[in-house]
Amino acid sequence: MELTATTTIRKPASEVYAFWRDLENLPTFMAHLEEVRTTGDRTSRWVADAPFGKDIAWDAEIVDDTPGEKIRWRSAGDADVPNAGTVRFTPAPDGVSTEVHIVLVYDIPGGTIGKAVAKYFGEEPHQQLDDDLRRLKQVLETGEVVRSDGAPWGKRARKEFPQRPAQPLSDAELAKGADR
Amino acid sequence: MRANTWAGRNKVEVRDVPDPRILNRRDAIVRITSTAICGSDLHLVDGYVPTMQDGDVMGHEFMGEVVEVGAGVAPERLRVGDRVVVPFPIACGACGACASELYSCCENTNPNAGIAEKMFGHPVAGIFGYSHLTGGFAGGQAQYARVPFADVGPLKIESDLADEQVLFLSDILPTGYMGAEMCDIQPSDVVAVWGAGPVGQFAMDSARVLGAAKVIAIDKEPYRLEMAERAGHTPVNFEEVDVRSQLLELTGGRGPDKCIDAVGLEATHGSAHIAAYDQVKQAVRLETDRPHVLRQAIMSCRSGGVVSVIGVYGGLVDKFPAGAWMNRSLTLRTGQCHVQRYMKPLLRRIESGELDPTRIITHTLPLEEAERGFEIFKNKQDNCEKVVLKP
C-alpha cells in the first residue's frame, strides 16, 4: 500500500527538515507511532501505537539524507510490516513557506497483524496521513497539537467520531487521559 | 458551572457541566460577564448544521475577565484580570491564512479539519460552540470558557465602556461591517441589505459609516424595519411589496449598486410557492440551504455591482442564477467574518460614537433563561431583536 500526502508549512525548509530529521519528533504528530528512539546516526527503533497492532516494533535506517531537501528511510531486518518512506521539503512560491511531500509504502502481511494494520487504516487510508501532516503543521507553526473539548486528545481526533460533547472535561476524564 | 447546551433539534437546555481547564499552553480561561444569542445559533438549534452532539455548550459571542492563562501566553499580551472580548473564529496567528488576515480560514485551529475538508473542499477555522465540524470547542453561553490562542484573538478593553457597547465586537458588528466593506462603497452608492436582524442592522450602519448615499432595509417584521428606519435606513417589507420592483422604484430603475445578504440558509420568501419549493427540497435533503435572498440579490443588483454575502450558508443550493451573475458582470464576495481584522478599528468607531451597537439590544436575560431567549428570538416574539445573557 502506497500513501501520499502534502502540506505547506510557514517555516523555512531547513527548520522543517531539522524537525523531521530528529525522528524522535515523529510520534508527536503521527497517529500510529508510540515512540521512535534514535539508536545510531542513521538507525532508529520504532514502536507502533496499539490500534496499529499490539506490540509491533521495528528497526529502521535512513538510506538517503539531503539536508533541507529530502529524507528517505526504510525498515530494516525482519519487520512485521515492512515499510519505507520518503519526505521531500521544497520552498513554496511565497518565499517563506515549505511544501512537505511525503510517500509511505507498507508491505501489509496476512494474519492478525495484517488485519490490525488494515483495520487501522480503514476505508480511506490516506486520511490518516493527511491528519498526520496537519498536526505536523500545528506543531511547527503553533508549538503543539491543538485540542478541543470534542477532540481533547490531539492525535486521536479522527478515531473519536462521534466525539465526546463539546463541553469541558471532568476531573476523571482529565486524570484518565487518552483512552488507549 | 452552568452552561447552555444543545439538547437535540429544537431544544437547548441549561445544565451543570465541568469547569473548563487549560488544555494547550496558549489557552486562557475567561469568566464570562456577558454573552449573546446569535442568529447563526438558530441554524444549529433548527438542525441545519451537521455534527452537533447532545451536550455541546453553545455560544460564540462572549466577553469577560481572564481568570487563568496558560504557560505559553506572554504576560505583555494577556494577564489574569484583563477584561476581554473574544472573537468567534479561533485563529493561530501563524499560518498562511492568518498571515493574510483570513482568520476564519485559519489552517491550524480545527482538530476536525478532515471532516470540514470533506464538506467544504478545504478546512475552516475552529469556532466556539458551533458544531464539531468547526472543531468541537465548547462555547460561551456559560459561566466560563476556555479560549485557545488567547495571545492572538481576545481584544483587551481598557476603557470603561459597558459590556453592551463592546460585546458585539465578538461577531455581529465586525460581520456586518465586513459585509459593507466587501461592497467597496462609493459616495453615490445605494446599498440594499436583506435581513434586518442584528447582523443586517450593523451592515446598514456600516454602509452609512462607509459613505453610502442611501441604505435600504429588506425584511418582513415591522418592528425590525422600524428599528432600521429609526437608524435612518429606508424600509422595504417583502410581504407587502415585490422587492425587485420596489428596489427599482427606489433607484430610478438602476437597481441597488451594492447588495448584502444578511440572511443566509434559512431564508423565507414572500411567494408561498417559491418558499415551499426550497423548504421541501431542504426537508428531504435534496438541498441543504434555502437561497431565496442570494437569488433575489443577484437578480436585483445593478450591472457591474457587488453582491456581498454574510448570511451563513452550510452546503449546497439549488437554482443559483449563474446567468445573471455572469452576463451582468456582478462580483460575488463573501466569507465568515475575519473578526480579528476589525476589532480594534471598530472599537475606535464605538469610542468615537460613530457606531452604537447597543441600539439593537431588546432583551437581557439571566443565563438560566437561555431557553426562553432562544424561543423568543427564534419566533420573533415580544419584538425580539437581540438577546444578551448574563451568566
XYZ file of C-alpha atoms in Angstrom:
571
model
C 0.000 0.000 0.000
C 1.377 3.377 -1.015
C 0.144 6.575 0.664
C 0.983 10.127 -0.343
C 0.153 13.422 1.332
C 1.316 17.002 1.211
C 1.024 20.209 3.192
C 2.535 23.682 3.261
C 4.157 24.948 6.441
C 5.012 28.601 7.037
C 8.567 27.874 8.155
C 11.835 27.619 6.193
C 12.779 24.241 4.714
C 15.840 23.977 6.966
C 13.644 24.153 10.068
C 11.045 21.664 8.824
C 13.802 19.284 7.703
C 15.574 19.545 11.056
C 12.380 18.766 12.967
C 11.715 15.679 10.850
C 15.360 14.564 10.841
C 15.101 14.228 14.616
C 12.965 11.122 14.161
C 12.049 11.112 17.860
C 9.688 14.002 16.985
C 7.570 11.853 14.660
C 5.259 10.414 17.359
C 4.188 13.951 18.348
C 2.163 14.164 15.139
C 1.992 10.683 13.540
C -1.029 8.890 14.978
C 0.222 5.324 14.541
C 3.538 5.859 16.327
C 4.009 5.434 20.043
C 7.744 6.041 20.151
C 10.788 6.429 17.937
C 14.199 6.081 19.571
C 17.411 7.003 17.807
C 19.900 4.128 18.023
C 22.676 5.443 15.771
C 23.490 8.161 13.265
C 21.115 6.661 10.695
C 19.372 3.914 12.655
C 16.346 4.016 14.927
C 13.831 1.810 16.767
C 10.122 2.454 16.026
C 7.203 1.359 18.233
C 3.646 1.403 16.888
C 0.630 2.668 18.815
C -1.791 -0.030 19.987
C -4.505 0.388 17.339
C -1.876 -0.257 14.663
C -1.283 -3.732 16.077
C -0.207 -4.556 19.607
C 3.479 -4.712 20.431
C 4.764 -4.011 16.964
C 8.267 -2.620 16.910
C 10.876 -2.497 14.203
C 14.271 -1.075 13.331
C 14.644 1.489 10.591
C 17.528 3.076 8.768
C 17.873 6.297 6.846
C 19.054 5.479 3.335
C 19.157 8.959 1.853
C 19.643 12.210 3.745
C 19.930 15.511 1.882
C 19.825 18.312 4.477
C 16.991 20.778 3.896
C 15.651 18.767 0.944
C 14.949 15.088 1.437
C 14.955 12.161 3.873
C 14.396 8.555 2.780
C 14.139 5.648 5.227
C 13.078 2.009 5.339
C 12.510 -0.694 7.894
C 15.466 -2.999 8.484
C 15.682 -6.674 9.307
C 12.544 -8.783 9.581
C 9.922 -6.131 10.406
C 6.366 -7.448 10.900
C 5.147 -4.806 8.471
C 7.987 -3.920 6.122
C 7.745 -0.229 5.275
C 9.598 2.665 3.710
C 9.116 6.406 3.484
C 10.335 9.468 1.654
C 9.751 13.062 2.672
C 10.766 15.990 0.471
C 10.926 19.644 1.510
C 10.625 22.246 -1.241
C 10.331 26.031 -0.946
C 6.792 27.321 -1.634
C 6.256 30.168 -4.131
C 5.523 32.667 -1.306
C 9.216 32.681 -0.383
C 8.614 31.925 3.310
C 6.847 28.558 3.411
C 7.895 24.977 2.740
C 5.953 22.319 0.861
C 6.209 18.918 2.528
C 5.603 15.930 0.246
C 5.518 12.501 1.838
C 5.259 8.984 0.408
C 4.851 5.954 2.691
C 4.891 2.380 1.441
C 3.643 -0.524 3.597
C 4.046 -4.157 2.683
C 0.999 -5.432 4.577
C 1.260 -9.092 5.528
C -1.568 -11.600 6.070
C -2.574 -12.842 9.512
C -3.521 -10.951 12.683
C -1.038 -8.121 12.249
C -2.068 -7.512 8.659
C -5.697 -7.356 9.780
C -4.897 -4.891 12.581
C -2.993 -2.650 10.202
C -5.740 -2.820 7.566
C -8.348 -2.018 10.225
C -6.277 0.888 11.462
C -6.099 2.491 8.038
C -9.767 1.786 7.330
C -11.523 2.576 4.093
C -9.729 5.835 3.437
C -6.132 5.208 4.478
C -4.783 8.488 3.076
C -6.823 10.393 5.707
C -4.532 9.192 8.479
C -1.553 10.641 6.718
C -3.392 13.881 5.830
C -4.202 14.282 9.528
C -0.599 13.468 10.494
C 0.629 16.308 8.284
C -2.000 18.701 9.664
C -0.604 18.012 13.130
C 2.977 18.434 11.904
C 1.894 21.866 10.641
C 0.248 22.674 14.005
C 3.349 21.666 15.947
C 5.748 23.647 13.752
C 3.575 26.735 13.320
C 1.942 26.964 16.756
C 4.114 24.854 19.059
C 1.775 21.960 19.819
C -1.163 19.853 18.644
C -4.414 21.803 19.033
C -7.011 20.307 21.388
C -10.736 20.958 21.624
C -13.294 19.739 24.139
C -14.788 17.437 21.497
C -11.343 16.175 20.439
C -9.193 16.632 23.538
C -6.516 14.019 22.836
C -4.887 15.517 19.766
C -3.720 12.622 17.650
C -6.864 10.625 18.233
C -9.436 13.166 16.977
C -10.454 11.227 13.882
C -10.866 7.945 15.747
C -13.230 9.501 18.242
C -16.173 10.319 15.951
C -18.812 10.644 17.254
C -16.791 12.658 19.731
C -17.418 13.480 23.345
C -19.663 16.563 23.616
C -18.086 19.992 23.197
C -18.123 20.677 26.931
C -15.223 20.852 29.393
C -13.638 17.614 30.582
C -14.364 16.321 34.055
C -11.568 15.690 36.567
C -11.984 11.953 35.992
C -11.619 12.328 32.228
C -8.570 14.535 32.643
C -6.989 12.085 35.089
C -7.667 9.161 32.788
C -6.216 10.892 29.764
C -6.371 9.479 26.254
C -8.094 6.111 26.366
C -5.814 3.699 24.559
C -20.531 25.570 36.128
C -23.820 26.287 34.366
C -23.896 26.298 30.573
C -26.463 26.424 27.801
C -26.223 23.218 25.789
C -27.604 21.735 22.585
C -30.064 19.014 23.549
C -31.236 17.835 20.146
C -33.083 19.530 17.342
C -35.174 22.492 18.534
C -34.018 22.074 22.110
C -31.483 23.819 24.301
C -31.011 23.174 27.999
C -29.043 24.938 30.736
C -27.122 22.210 32.553
C -24.285 21.617 35.010
C -21.049 20.841 33.167
C -17.429 20.671 34.393
C -15.445 23.925 34.660
C -13.029 24.397 31.759
C -9.286 23.799 32.210
C -6.200 24.784 30.298
C -5.576 22.118 27.614
C -2.998 23.917 25.454
C -0.165 26.185 26.558
C -1.632 29.235 24.870
C -5.132 28.862 26.387
C -6.801 31.231 28.799
C -9.869 30.707 30.946
C -12.361 33.569 30.846
C -15.078 34.220 33.425
C -17.930 35.342 31.240
C -19.731 38.546 32.144
C -21.915 38.887 29.031
C -22.797 36.578 26.158
C -25.390 36.658 23.397
C -27.594 34.505 21.222
C -26.692 34.784 17.538
C -28.916 34.198 14.521
C -26.464 31.508 13.473
C -27.124 29.673 16.757
C -30.629 29.186 15.399
C -29.203 27.265 12.415
C -27.681 24.831 14.941
C -30.838 24.516 17.003
C -33.014 24.178 13.900
C -30.790 21.272 12.855
C -29.280 22.666 9.646
C -25.653 22.304 10.696
C -24.459 18.687 10.944
C -22.171 17.236 13.651
C -23.896 18.805 16.672
C -23.961 16.489 19.691
C -26.158 16.326 22.762
C -24.420 18.334 25.483
C -22.403 20.656 23.235
C -22.011 24.013 25.002
C -23.370 26.707 22.682
C -22.467 30.319 22.082
C -19.778 32.196 20.190
C -20.411 35.805 21.243
C -18.912 36.417 24.688
C -16.671 38.565 26.820
C -15.408 38.602 30.351
C -12.454 38.585 32.687
C -9.337 36.459 32.296
C -9.010 34.228 35.368
C -6.210 31.897 34.244
C -3.607 31.867 31.476
C -1.526 29.009 30.086
C 2.266 28.935 30.369
C 2.623 29.814 26.681
C 0.822 33.170 26.894
C 3.218 36.100 27.237
C 2.257 38.393 30.166
C 2.576 41.501 27.986
C -0.122 40.058 25.736
C -2.633 38.866 28.338
C -2.788 38.618 32.124
C -5.192 37.434 34.779
C -7.629 40.275 35.454
C -7.696 41.589 31.883
C -11.154 42.374 30.509
C -11.511 40.890 27.028
C -13.900 40.450 24.117
C -13.330 37.078 22.432
C -13.642 36.803 18.630
C -15.718 33.831 17.444
C -13.192 32.320 14.980
C -10.245 30.719 16.758
C -7.077 31.751 14.926
C -3.436 30.717 15.464
C -1.885 33.876 14.047
C 0.948 31.887 12.436
C -0.360 30.030 9.375
C -0.653 31.289 5.798
C -4.332 32.219 6.219
C -3.659 34.224 9.406
C -0.683 35.915 7.713
C -3.186 37.081 5.066
C -5.639 38.181 7.799
C -8.072 35.428 6.743
C -8.585 34.442 10.363
C -11.835 32.491 9.911
C -9.930 30.253 7.479
C -7.104 29.569 9.971
C -5.352 26.361 8.956
C -4.436 25.145 12.438
C -7.297 25.601 14.909
C -9.755 22.943 13.803
C -8.917 19.490 15.233
C -11.637 18.101 12.957
C -10.219 19.737 9.833
C -10.513 16.448 7.934
C -14.288 16.487 8.361
C -14.595 20.151 7.370
C -12.428 19.487 4.333
C -14.851 16.822 3.118
C -17.738 19.281 3.339
C -16.054 22.465 2.098
C -13.124 21.314 -0.053
C -10.637 22.874 2.332
C -10.899 23.108 6.117
C -12.029 26.175 8.089
C -11.020 27.562 11.473
C -12.282 26.342 14.800
C -15.298 28.274 16.121
C -16.599 28.361 19.701
C -19.821 26.449 20.282
C -20.504 25.835 16.634
C -20.613 22.071 15.926
C -17.844 19.510 15.676
C -17.367 20.444 12.021
C -15.689 23.597 13.308
C -13.649 21.790 15.922
C -15.908 20.746 18.790
C -14.989 23.706 21.015
C -17.257 24.425 23.996
C -18.981 27.768 23.576
C -19.526 30.896 25.613
C -23.140 30.689 26.758
C -21.708 29.593 30.071
C -20.112 30.915 33.248
C -16.584 30.179 31.987
C -14.907 29.365 28.689
C -11.545 28.055 27.622
C -10.082 30.342 24.950
C -7.335 28.761 22.787
C -4.650 31.024 21.280
C -5.571 33.611 23.889
C -2.486 35.610 22.860
C -3.891 36.063 19.331
C -7.628 36.754 19.352
C -9.022 38.377 22.509
C -9.292 42.171 22.459
C -8.442 43.878 25.748
C -10.918 46.550 26.802
C -9.016 49.134 28.798
C -11.635 51.903 28.877
C -14.795 51.971 30.975
C -17.160 51.107 28.113
C -20.075 48.909 29.247
C -20.216 45.247 28.214
C -23.188 46.057 25.991
C -21.114 48.573 23.999
C -18.284 46.160 23.164
C -19.781 42.638 23.379
C -20.784 42.602 19.717
C -17.173 43.092 18.618
C -17.039 39.301 19.101
C -19.047 38.651 15.939
C -22.024 40.567 14.628
C -20.597 44.094 14.460
C -17.464 43.001 12.530
C -19.616 40.637 10.450
C -21.980 43.439 9.446
C -19.052 45.756 8.847
C -17.217 43.244 6.662
C -20.414 42.839 4.631
C -20.347 46.561 3.906
C -16.592 46.734 3.437
C -16.695 43.987 0.801
C -19.057 46.271 -1.172
C -16.290 48.816 -1.808
C -18.840 51.580 -1.150
C -18.678 54.794 -3.219
C -20.411 58.064 -2.226
C -23.084 57.622 -4.919
C -23.961 54.053 -3.897
C -27.377 52.791 -2.915
C -26.860 49.738 -0.700
C -29.657 47.197 -0.131
C -29.441 44.899 2.884
C -31.560 41.748 3.058
C -32.362 40.912 6.677
C -32.953 43.478 9.428
C -31.761 41.154 12.180
C -28.746 42.143 14.275
C -26.137 41.498 11.549
C -28.257 43.258 8.932
C -28.713 46.311 11.199
C -24.938 46.531 11.667
C -24.325 46.076 7.934
C -26.680 49.025 7.354
C -24.961 51.213 9.944
C -21.578 50.255 8.498
C -22.689 51.085 4.937
C -23.705 54.526 6.220
C -20.400 54.997 8.043
C -18.543 53.979 4.869
C -20.337 56.729 2.958
C -23.287 55.166 1.105
C -25.813 57.660 -0.324
C -28.793 55.542 0.718
C -29.269 52.306 2.661
C -32.318 50.094 2.149
C -33.510 47.522 4.720
C -35.459 44.466 3.481
C -37.363 42.279 5.957
C -40.898 41.243 6.835
C -41.015 42.007 10.547
C -42.452 45.507 11.033
C -40.595 46.034 14.336
C -37.255 45.194 12.727
C -37.957 47.516 9.796
C -38.954 50.253 12.250
C -35.680 49.753 14.093
C -33.800 50.187 10.802
C -35.895 53.239 9.916
C -35.164 54.871 13.285
C -31.462 54.484 12.440
C -32.030 56.372 9.180
C -32.400 53.496 6.712
C -35.200 53.028 4.134
C -37.519 50.064 4.902
C -38.934 47.591 2.356
C -41.365 44.932 3.613
C -41.171 41.894 1.324
C -44.558 40.658 2.483
C -46.196 43.871 1.345
C -44.385 44.716 -1.886
C -42.471 42.997 -4.674
C -38.874 43.523 -3.621
C -37.335 43.854 -7.079
C -39.962 46.367 -8.255
C -39.600 48.374 -5.079
C -35.808 48.412 -5.383
C -36.120 49.637 -8.997
C -38.537 52.334 -7.824
C -36.109 53.452 -5.101
C -33.161 53.600 -7.507
C -34.644 55.130 -10.657
C -34.633 51.737 -12.365
C -30.905 51.093 -11.883
C -31.115 48.598 -9.051
C -29.023 48.864 -5.897
C -25.318 49.335 -6.601
C -24.409 47.005 -3.778
C -26.466 44.192 -2.231
C -25.813 42.495 1.110
C -27.295 39.105 2.043
C -27.533 39.133 5.851
C -29.958 36.209 5.971
C -28.338 33.015 4.685
C -29.580 29.482 4.573
C -32.952 29.760 6.338
C -34.500 32.487 4.226
C -38.226 32.823 3.798
C -39.874 34.061 0.636
C -42.880 36.304 0.073
C -44.330 33.940 -2.540
C -45.613 30.795 -0.875
C -44.911 28.503 -3.847
C -41.267 29.589 -4.113
C -40.793 29.281 -0.362
C -42.323 25.814 -0.491
C -40.038 24.707 -3.347
C -36.889 25.164 -1.273
C -38.476 24.216 2.034
C -39.456 20.828 0.658
C -36.094 20.218 -1.017
C -34.333 21.167 2.204
C -36.599 18.934 4.300
C -35.811 15.868 2.188
C -32.141 16.903 1.991
C -32.090 17.490 -1.780
C -30.525 20.831 -0.970
C -29.155 21.944 2.378
C -29.824 25.672 2.154
C -32.710 27.930 1.104
C -31.094 30.596 -1.048
C -34.005 32.987 -1.752
C -32.071 36.041 -0.670
C -28.978 35.164 -2.661
C -31.084 34.710 -5.796
C -33.026 37.930 -5.260
C -29.903 39.961 -4.501
C -28.232 38.760 -7.700
C -31.328 39.482 -9.796
C -31.812 42.924 -8.218
C -28.259 44.241 -8.200
C -27.323 46.748 -10.913
C -24.992 45.528 -13.651
C -21.383 45.645 -12.505
C -22.444 45.777 -8.854
C -21.339 43.755 -5.850
C -23.333 41.090 -4.012
C -21.824 40.627 -0.561
C -22.851 37.526 1.408
C -22.508 37.455 5.213
C -25.572 35.313 5.950
C -24.413 31.781 6.713
C -24.606 29.035 4.090
C -23.743 25.481 5.025
C -23.805 23.287 1.970
C -25.433 23.226 -1.443
C -28.035 25.470 -3.047
C -30.324 24.983 -5.980
C -31.215 27.328 -8.856
C -28.250 29.643 -8.493
C -28.748 32.410 -11.114
C -25.358 31.989 -12.761
C -26.567 33.635 -15.976
C -27.452 36.927 -14.290
C -24.259 36.847 -12.283
C -22.046 36.228 -15.312
C -23.758 38.246 -18.042
C -24.208 41.349 -15.892
C -20.632 41.493 -14.599
C -21.582 41.047 -10.948
C -18.995 40.468 -8.265
C -19.874 37.979 -5.544
C -17.918 38.421 -2.300
C -18.306 36.517 0.930
C -16.722 34.939 3.992
C -17.184 34.056 7.620
C -16.016 37.252 9.244
C -12.292 37.651 9.887
C -13.205 39.250 13.205
C -9.642 39.798 14.458
C -9.060 42.134 11.486
C -11.846 44.517 12.551
C -11.949 44.536 16.350
C -9.564 47.428 17.005
C -10.787 49.768 14.227
C -14.411 49.140 15.230
C -13.648 49.700 18.922
C -12.369 53.137 17.892
C -15.607 53.808 15.982
C -17.588 52.832 19.095
C -15.449 55.083 21.304
C -15.902 57.983 18.884
C -19.676 57.468 18.846
C -19.855 56.727 15.105
C -21.418 53.332 15.830
C -23.772 52.484 18.693
C -24.044 48.694 18.961
C -26.410 48.913 21.946
C -29.264 50.091 19.747
C -30.233 46.508 18.791
C -30.486 45.019 22.307
C -34.104 44.305 23.159
C -33.725 41.646 25.864
C -31.296 40.990 28.695
C -31.871 37.695 30.497
C -30.031 35.599 33.058
C -28.165 32.641 31.517
C -30.628 30.342 33.289
C -33.324 31.665 30.940
C -31.381 30.860 27.756
C -34.119 28.521 26.589
C -36.678 31.306 26.738
C -34.207 33.609 25.000
C -33.888 31.174 22.097
C -37.657 30.792 21.966
C -38.497 34.479 21.690
C -35.566 35.210 19.360
C -36.408 32.361 17.007
C -40.120 33.113 16.913
C -39.620 36.881 16.848
C -41.863 37.266 19.893
C -42.027 40.353 22.048
C -40.303 42.380 19.279
C -37.103 40.467 19.965
C -34.050 41.662 18.041
C -31.085 40.681 20.234
C -30.817 38.730 23.461
C -27.909 39.310 25.841
C -27.424 36.648 28.528
C -25.855 37.295 31.925
C -24.173 34.234 33.495
